[in-house]
XYZ file of C-alpha atoms in Angstrom:
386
model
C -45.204 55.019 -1.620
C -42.278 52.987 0.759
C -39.319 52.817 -1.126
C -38.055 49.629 -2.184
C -35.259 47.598 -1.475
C -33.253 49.479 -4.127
C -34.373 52.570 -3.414
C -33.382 52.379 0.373
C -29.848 51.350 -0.752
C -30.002 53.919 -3.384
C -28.927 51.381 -6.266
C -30.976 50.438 -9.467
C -32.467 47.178 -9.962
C -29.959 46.079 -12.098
C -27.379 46.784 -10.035
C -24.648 43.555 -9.624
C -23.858 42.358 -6.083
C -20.741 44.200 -5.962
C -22.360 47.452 -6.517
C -24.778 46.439 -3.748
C -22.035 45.512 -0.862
C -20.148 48.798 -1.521
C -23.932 50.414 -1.169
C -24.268 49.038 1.735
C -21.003 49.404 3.899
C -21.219 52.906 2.914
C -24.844 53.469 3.911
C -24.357 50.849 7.228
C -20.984 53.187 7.975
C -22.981 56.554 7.823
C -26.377 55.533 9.692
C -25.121 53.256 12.396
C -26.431 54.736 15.521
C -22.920 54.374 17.263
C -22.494 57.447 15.426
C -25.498 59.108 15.970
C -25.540 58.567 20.331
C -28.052 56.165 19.539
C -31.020 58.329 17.444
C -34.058 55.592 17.040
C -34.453 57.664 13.670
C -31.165 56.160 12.486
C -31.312 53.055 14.618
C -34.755 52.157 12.389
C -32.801 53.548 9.134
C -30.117 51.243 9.783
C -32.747 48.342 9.967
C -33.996 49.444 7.158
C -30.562 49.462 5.188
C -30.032 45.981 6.510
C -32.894 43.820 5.530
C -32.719 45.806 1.989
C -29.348 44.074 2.026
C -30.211 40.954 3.207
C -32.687 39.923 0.556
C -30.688 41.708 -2.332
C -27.411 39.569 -1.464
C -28.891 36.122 -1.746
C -29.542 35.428 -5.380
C -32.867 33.421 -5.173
C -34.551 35.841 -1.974
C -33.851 38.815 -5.105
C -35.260 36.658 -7.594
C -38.361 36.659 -5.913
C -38.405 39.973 -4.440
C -37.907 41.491 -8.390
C -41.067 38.915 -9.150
C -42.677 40.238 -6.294
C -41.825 43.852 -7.223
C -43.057 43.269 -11.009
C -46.708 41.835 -9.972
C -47.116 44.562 -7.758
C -46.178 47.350 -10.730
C -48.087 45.108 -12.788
C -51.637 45.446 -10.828
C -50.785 48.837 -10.168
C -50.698 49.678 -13.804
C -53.776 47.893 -13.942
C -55.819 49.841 -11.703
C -54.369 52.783 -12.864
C -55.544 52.139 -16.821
C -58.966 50.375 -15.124
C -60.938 53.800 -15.341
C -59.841 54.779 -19.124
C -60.799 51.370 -20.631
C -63.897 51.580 -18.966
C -64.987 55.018 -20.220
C -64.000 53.768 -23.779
C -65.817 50.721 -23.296
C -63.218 48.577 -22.736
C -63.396 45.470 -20.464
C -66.563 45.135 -17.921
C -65.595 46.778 -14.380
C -66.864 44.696 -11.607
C -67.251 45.894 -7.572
C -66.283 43.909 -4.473
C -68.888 43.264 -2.157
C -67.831 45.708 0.950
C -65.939 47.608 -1.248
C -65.852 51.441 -0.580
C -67.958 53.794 -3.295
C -64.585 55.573 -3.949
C -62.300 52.998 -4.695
C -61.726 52.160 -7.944
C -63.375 49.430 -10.345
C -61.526 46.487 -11.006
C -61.112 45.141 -13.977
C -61.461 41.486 -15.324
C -57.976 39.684 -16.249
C -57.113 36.580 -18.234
C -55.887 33.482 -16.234
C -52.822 33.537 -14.244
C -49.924 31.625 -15.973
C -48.261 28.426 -14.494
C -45.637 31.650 -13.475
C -48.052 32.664 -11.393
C -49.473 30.142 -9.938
C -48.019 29.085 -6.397
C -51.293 26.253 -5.480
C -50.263 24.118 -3.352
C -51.997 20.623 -2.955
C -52.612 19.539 0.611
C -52.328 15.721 0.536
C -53.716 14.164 4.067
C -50.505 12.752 6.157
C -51.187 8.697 6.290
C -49.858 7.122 9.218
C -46.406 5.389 8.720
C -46.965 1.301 9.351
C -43.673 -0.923 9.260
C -45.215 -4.141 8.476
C -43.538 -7.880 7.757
C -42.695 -7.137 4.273
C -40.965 -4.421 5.133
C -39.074 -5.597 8.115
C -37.615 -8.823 5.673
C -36.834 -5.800 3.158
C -34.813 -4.710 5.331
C -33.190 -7.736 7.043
C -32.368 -8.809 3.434
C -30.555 -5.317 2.219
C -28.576 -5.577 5.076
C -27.599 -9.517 4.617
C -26.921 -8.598 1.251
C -24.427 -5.010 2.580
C -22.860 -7.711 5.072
C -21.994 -10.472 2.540
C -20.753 -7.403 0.336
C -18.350 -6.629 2.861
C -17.181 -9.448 3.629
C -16.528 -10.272 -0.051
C -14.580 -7.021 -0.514
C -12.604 -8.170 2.386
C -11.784 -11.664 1.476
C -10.841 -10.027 -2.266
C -8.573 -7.751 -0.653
C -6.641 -9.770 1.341
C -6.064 -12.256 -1.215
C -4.900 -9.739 -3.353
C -2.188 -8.464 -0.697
C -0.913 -12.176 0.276
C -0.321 -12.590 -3.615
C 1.750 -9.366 -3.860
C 3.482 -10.303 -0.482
C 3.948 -13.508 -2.047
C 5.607 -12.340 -4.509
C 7.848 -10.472 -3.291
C 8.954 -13.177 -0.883
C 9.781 -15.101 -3.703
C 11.489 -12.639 -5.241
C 13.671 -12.416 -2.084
C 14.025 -15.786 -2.072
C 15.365 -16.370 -4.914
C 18.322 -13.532 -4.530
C 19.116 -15.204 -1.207
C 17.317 -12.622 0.966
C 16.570 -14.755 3.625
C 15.784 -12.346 6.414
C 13.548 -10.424 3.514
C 12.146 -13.489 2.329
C 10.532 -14.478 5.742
C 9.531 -11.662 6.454
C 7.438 -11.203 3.170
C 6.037 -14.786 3.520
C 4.908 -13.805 7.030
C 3.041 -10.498 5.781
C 1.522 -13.182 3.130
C 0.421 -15.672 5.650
C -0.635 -12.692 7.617
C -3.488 -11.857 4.834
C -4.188 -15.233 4.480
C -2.964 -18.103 6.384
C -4.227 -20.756 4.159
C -1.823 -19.681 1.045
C -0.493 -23.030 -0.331
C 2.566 -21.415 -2.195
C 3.542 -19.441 0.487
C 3.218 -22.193 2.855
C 5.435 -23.986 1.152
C 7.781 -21.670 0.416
C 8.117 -20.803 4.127
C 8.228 -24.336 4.775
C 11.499 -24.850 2.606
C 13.079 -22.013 3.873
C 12.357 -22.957 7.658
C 13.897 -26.266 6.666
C 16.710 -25.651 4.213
C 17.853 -22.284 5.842
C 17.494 -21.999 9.477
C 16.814 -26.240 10.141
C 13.764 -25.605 12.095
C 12.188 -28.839 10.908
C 9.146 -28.498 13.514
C 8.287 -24.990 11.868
C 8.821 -26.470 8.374
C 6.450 -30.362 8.706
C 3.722 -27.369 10.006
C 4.085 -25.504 7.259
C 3.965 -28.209 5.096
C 0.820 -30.089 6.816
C -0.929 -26.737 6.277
C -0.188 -26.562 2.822
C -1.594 -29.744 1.824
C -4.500 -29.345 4.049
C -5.343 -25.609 2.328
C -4.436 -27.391 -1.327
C -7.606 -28.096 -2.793
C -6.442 -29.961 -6.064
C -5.319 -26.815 -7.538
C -1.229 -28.009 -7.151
C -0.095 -30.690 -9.937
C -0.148 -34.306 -8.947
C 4.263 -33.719 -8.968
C 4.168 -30.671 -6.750
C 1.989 -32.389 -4.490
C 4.134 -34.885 -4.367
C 7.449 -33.241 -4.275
C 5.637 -31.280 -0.737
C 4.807 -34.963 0.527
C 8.631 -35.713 -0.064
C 10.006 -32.719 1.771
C 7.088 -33.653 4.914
C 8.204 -36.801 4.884
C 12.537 -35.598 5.256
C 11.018 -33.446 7.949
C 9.665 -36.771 10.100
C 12.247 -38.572 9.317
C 14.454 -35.990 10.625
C 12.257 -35.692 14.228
C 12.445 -39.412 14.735
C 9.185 -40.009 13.094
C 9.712 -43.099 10.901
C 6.377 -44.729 10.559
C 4.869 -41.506 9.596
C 7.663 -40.193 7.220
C 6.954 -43.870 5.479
C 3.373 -42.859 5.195
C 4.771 -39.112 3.601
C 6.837 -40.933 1.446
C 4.102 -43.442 -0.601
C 1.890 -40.589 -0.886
C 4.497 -38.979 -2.962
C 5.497 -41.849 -4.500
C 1.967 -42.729 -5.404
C 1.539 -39.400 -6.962
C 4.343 -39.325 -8.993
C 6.617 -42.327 -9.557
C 9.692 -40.513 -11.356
C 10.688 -38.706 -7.794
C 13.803 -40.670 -7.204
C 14.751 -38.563 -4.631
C 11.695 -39.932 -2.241
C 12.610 -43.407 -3.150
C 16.161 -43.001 -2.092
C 14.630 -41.391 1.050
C 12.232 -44.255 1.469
C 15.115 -46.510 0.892
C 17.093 -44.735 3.953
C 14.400 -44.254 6.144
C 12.841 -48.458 5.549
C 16.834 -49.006 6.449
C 17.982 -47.538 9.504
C 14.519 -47.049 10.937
C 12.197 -49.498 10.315
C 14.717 -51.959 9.816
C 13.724 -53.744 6.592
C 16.168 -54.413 4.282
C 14.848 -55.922 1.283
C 12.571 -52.952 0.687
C 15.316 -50.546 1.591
C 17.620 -52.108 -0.976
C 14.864 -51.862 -3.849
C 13.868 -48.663 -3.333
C 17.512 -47.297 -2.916
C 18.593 -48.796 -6.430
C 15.574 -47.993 -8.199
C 16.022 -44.214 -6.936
C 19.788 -44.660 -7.851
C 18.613 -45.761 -11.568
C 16.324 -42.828 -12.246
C 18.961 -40.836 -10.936
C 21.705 -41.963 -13.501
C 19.284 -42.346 -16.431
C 18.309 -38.285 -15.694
C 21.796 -37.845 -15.656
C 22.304 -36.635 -12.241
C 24.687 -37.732 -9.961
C 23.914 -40.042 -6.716
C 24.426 -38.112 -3.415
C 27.394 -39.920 -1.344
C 24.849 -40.574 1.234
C 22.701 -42.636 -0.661
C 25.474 -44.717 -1.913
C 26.524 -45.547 1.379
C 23.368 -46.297 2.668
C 22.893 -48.686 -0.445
C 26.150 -50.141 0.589
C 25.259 -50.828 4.141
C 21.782 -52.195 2.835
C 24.052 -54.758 0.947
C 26.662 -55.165 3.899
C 23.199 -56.304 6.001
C 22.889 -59.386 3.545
C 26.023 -60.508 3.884
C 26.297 -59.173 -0.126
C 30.058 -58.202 0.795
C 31.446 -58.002 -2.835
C 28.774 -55.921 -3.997
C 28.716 -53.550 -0.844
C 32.651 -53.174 -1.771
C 32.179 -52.720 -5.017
C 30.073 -49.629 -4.092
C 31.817 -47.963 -1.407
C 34.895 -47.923 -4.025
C 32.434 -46.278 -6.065
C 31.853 -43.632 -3.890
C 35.500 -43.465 -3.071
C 36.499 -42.430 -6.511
C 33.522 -39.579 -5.791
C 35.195 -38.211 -2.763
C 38.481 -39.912 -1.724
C 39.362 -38.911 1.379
C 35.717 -39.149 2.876
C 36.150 -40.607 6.197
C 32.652 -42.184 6.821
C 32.834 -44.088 3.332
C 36.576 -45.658 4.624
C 34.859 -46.589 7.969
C 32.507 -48.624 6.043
C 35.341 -50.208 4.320
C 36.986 -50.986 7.617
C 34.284 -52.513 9.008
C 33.371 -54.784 5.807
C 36.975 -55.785 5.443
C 36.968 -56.664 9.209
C 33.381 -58.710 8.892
C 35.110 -60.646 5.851
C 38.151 -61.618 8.126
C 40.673 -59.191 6.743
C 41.747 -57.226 9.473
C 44.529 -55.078 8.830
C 42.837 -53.990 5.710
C 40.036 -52.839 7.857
C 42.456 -51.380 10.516
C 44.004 -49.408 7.370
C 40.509 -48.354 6.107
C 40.282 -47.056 10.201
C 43.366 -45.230 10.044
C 42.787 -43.251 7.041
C 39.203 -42.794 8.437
C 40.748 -40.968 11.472
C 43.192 -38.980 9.367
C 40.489 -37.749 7.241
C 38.453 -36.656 10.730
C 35.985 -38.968 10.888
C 34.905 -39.545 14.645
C 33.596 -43.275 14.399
C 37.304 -43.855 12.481
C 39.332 -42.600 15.258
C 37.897 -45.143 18.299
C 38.223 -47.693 15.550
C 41.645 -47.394 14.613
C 42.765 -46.595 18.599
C 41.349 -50.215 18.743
C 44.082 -51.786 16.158
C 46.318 -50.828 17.980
């Protein structure tokens, strides 16, 4: 008989694969035919050696060369016992038809196991059709991939404009202002229709670095991307700060408009009624209003217990001066001169209301302490006394 794969690389059957490699090395080291000046005997030996090692180093091409090797033992030890059993009357004997005189009977066997068994069923290939059914299969798995996508995006991004957000605030809040921009910029970056950060970037654009067109943008975006989410006061206090923004860019009739919103929204905001107040006054020119909406923001102001801004008591004071209320417009720029005494636009306006009730050198000493105290408008009024 041929040897076997073990037997050519001269290792048992259950040899490990280590045992094998060193087998083989040695074996391919002594017969390659380098060696040898190129002998065919050892050229075929060396063959030999390597498909041997081929099938015996890959685990499942061994496990079914040792199957292999056991079913052939196994029907050799059948034929070989075939001729006892059948002179002791064992199992029948049968002959091939064709089969030689000589060659031995055959014996009968039971069933192959499922071990055995290698049947194969041969299932006729149908032709592939892609009908309509398929086709919207399709188109709707990959709607459904693209709106997954997209979702996954939009989640994303929201979730880096809150953390940018944040950290913007943070920023803010410690007086980073170059940090603080640039964080709201990342946010706005994610997603541009971020109401707080809008906002946020719209105070500091207006506050900090006085860019008031960068700042009313901001703050029209904000409003436009709030969807009712904001508290009727927030909303309000945003119209307020839109509304300093057009005033401030010469934009009266629309800072008016700014301004009722927010007062519509929430009517404790005395600081948009004092604005109202100054904007209705030197702007749109209407006193009466002006006058009630100063001292109404002026009340809300004292009953919170905060003081009145200088500015708004002057501008209450020229609202009075406008109705020929002279008492009651001096009454209140001495009020505002006990705030800050040396302010120099609060003693022009007593120059000038002391000169409109006849008194002139009290208004030309108003002037004169305007001008010491700086006050441009002071100066050319007291050069004129002289």
């Amino acid at each position: 008989m041929s040897q076997n794969h073990y037997q050519v690389l001269g290792v048992p059957p259950t040899a490990p694969i280590a045992d094998i490699k060193r087998a083989y090395r040695r074996l391919a080291t002594e017969l390659h035919p380098d060696k040898h000046g190129g002998d065919p005997h050892y050229e075929e030996r060396f063959k030999v050696v390597a498909v041997a090692y081929g099938v015996l180093s890959d685990a499942d091409r061994r496990a079914q060369y040792d199957y292999q090797q056991q079913q052939a033992a196994r029907r050799a030890e059948d034929l070989r016992r075939a001729p006892t059993e059948a002179g002791r009357g064992g199992p029948s004997v049968y002959k091939m038809p064709g089969e030689p005189a000589t060659a031995p009977p055959l014996r009968t066997r039971p069933p192959a196991g499922a071990r055995e068994r290698h049947y194969q069923q041969r299932v006729p290939r149908q032709k592939v059709r892609f009908n309509k059914q398929d086709f919207w299969l399709v188109a709707g798995l990959t709607f459904l991939i693209f709106l997954f996508g997209i979702s996954a995006k939009i989640v994303m991004d929201r979730v880096q404009a809150d953390l940018y957000y944040t950290d913007g605030r943070t920023a803010f809040a410690k007086g980073q202002w170059g940090e603080a921009q640039s964080q709201l910029d990342q946010a706005l970056g994610f997603r541009a229709d971020h109401p707080a950060a809008l906002r946020l970037r719209g105070q500091l654009s207006q506050d900090i670095a006085h860019n008031l067109p960068a700042a009313r943008a901001d703050y029209q975006a904000a409003l436009l991307a709030d969807d009712g989410q904001l508290p009727p006061p927030e909303t309000a206090r945003l119209l307020y700060r839109l509304g300093r923004c057009q005033a401030g860019l010469h934009q009266p009739a629309a800072a008016e408009l700014s301004y009722c919103r927010a007062l519509a929204l929430d009517t404790a905001l005395a600081e948009a009624y004092v604005a109202r107040g100054e904007n209705r006054l030197l702007d749109l020119h209407q006193t009466r209003p002006a006058l009630a909406d100063l001292r109404r923001g002026h009340a809300q102001l004292r009953r919170a217990g905060r003081p009145v801004p200088l500015e708004a008591l002057q501008t209450e004071g020229a609202a009075l001066t406008r109705l020929a209320r002279y008492d009651d417009a001096r009454a209140l720029y001495l009020q505002a001169l006990e705030t800050q005494p040396e302010d120099g636009r609060t003693l022009f306006l007593l120059g000038r209301l002391a000169q409109q009730a006849g008194d002139a050198a009290s208004g030309c000493e108003f002037f004169r302490r305007g001008a010491a105290a700086g006050y441009s408008y002071a100066v050319r009024a007291a050069e004129k006394c002289r």
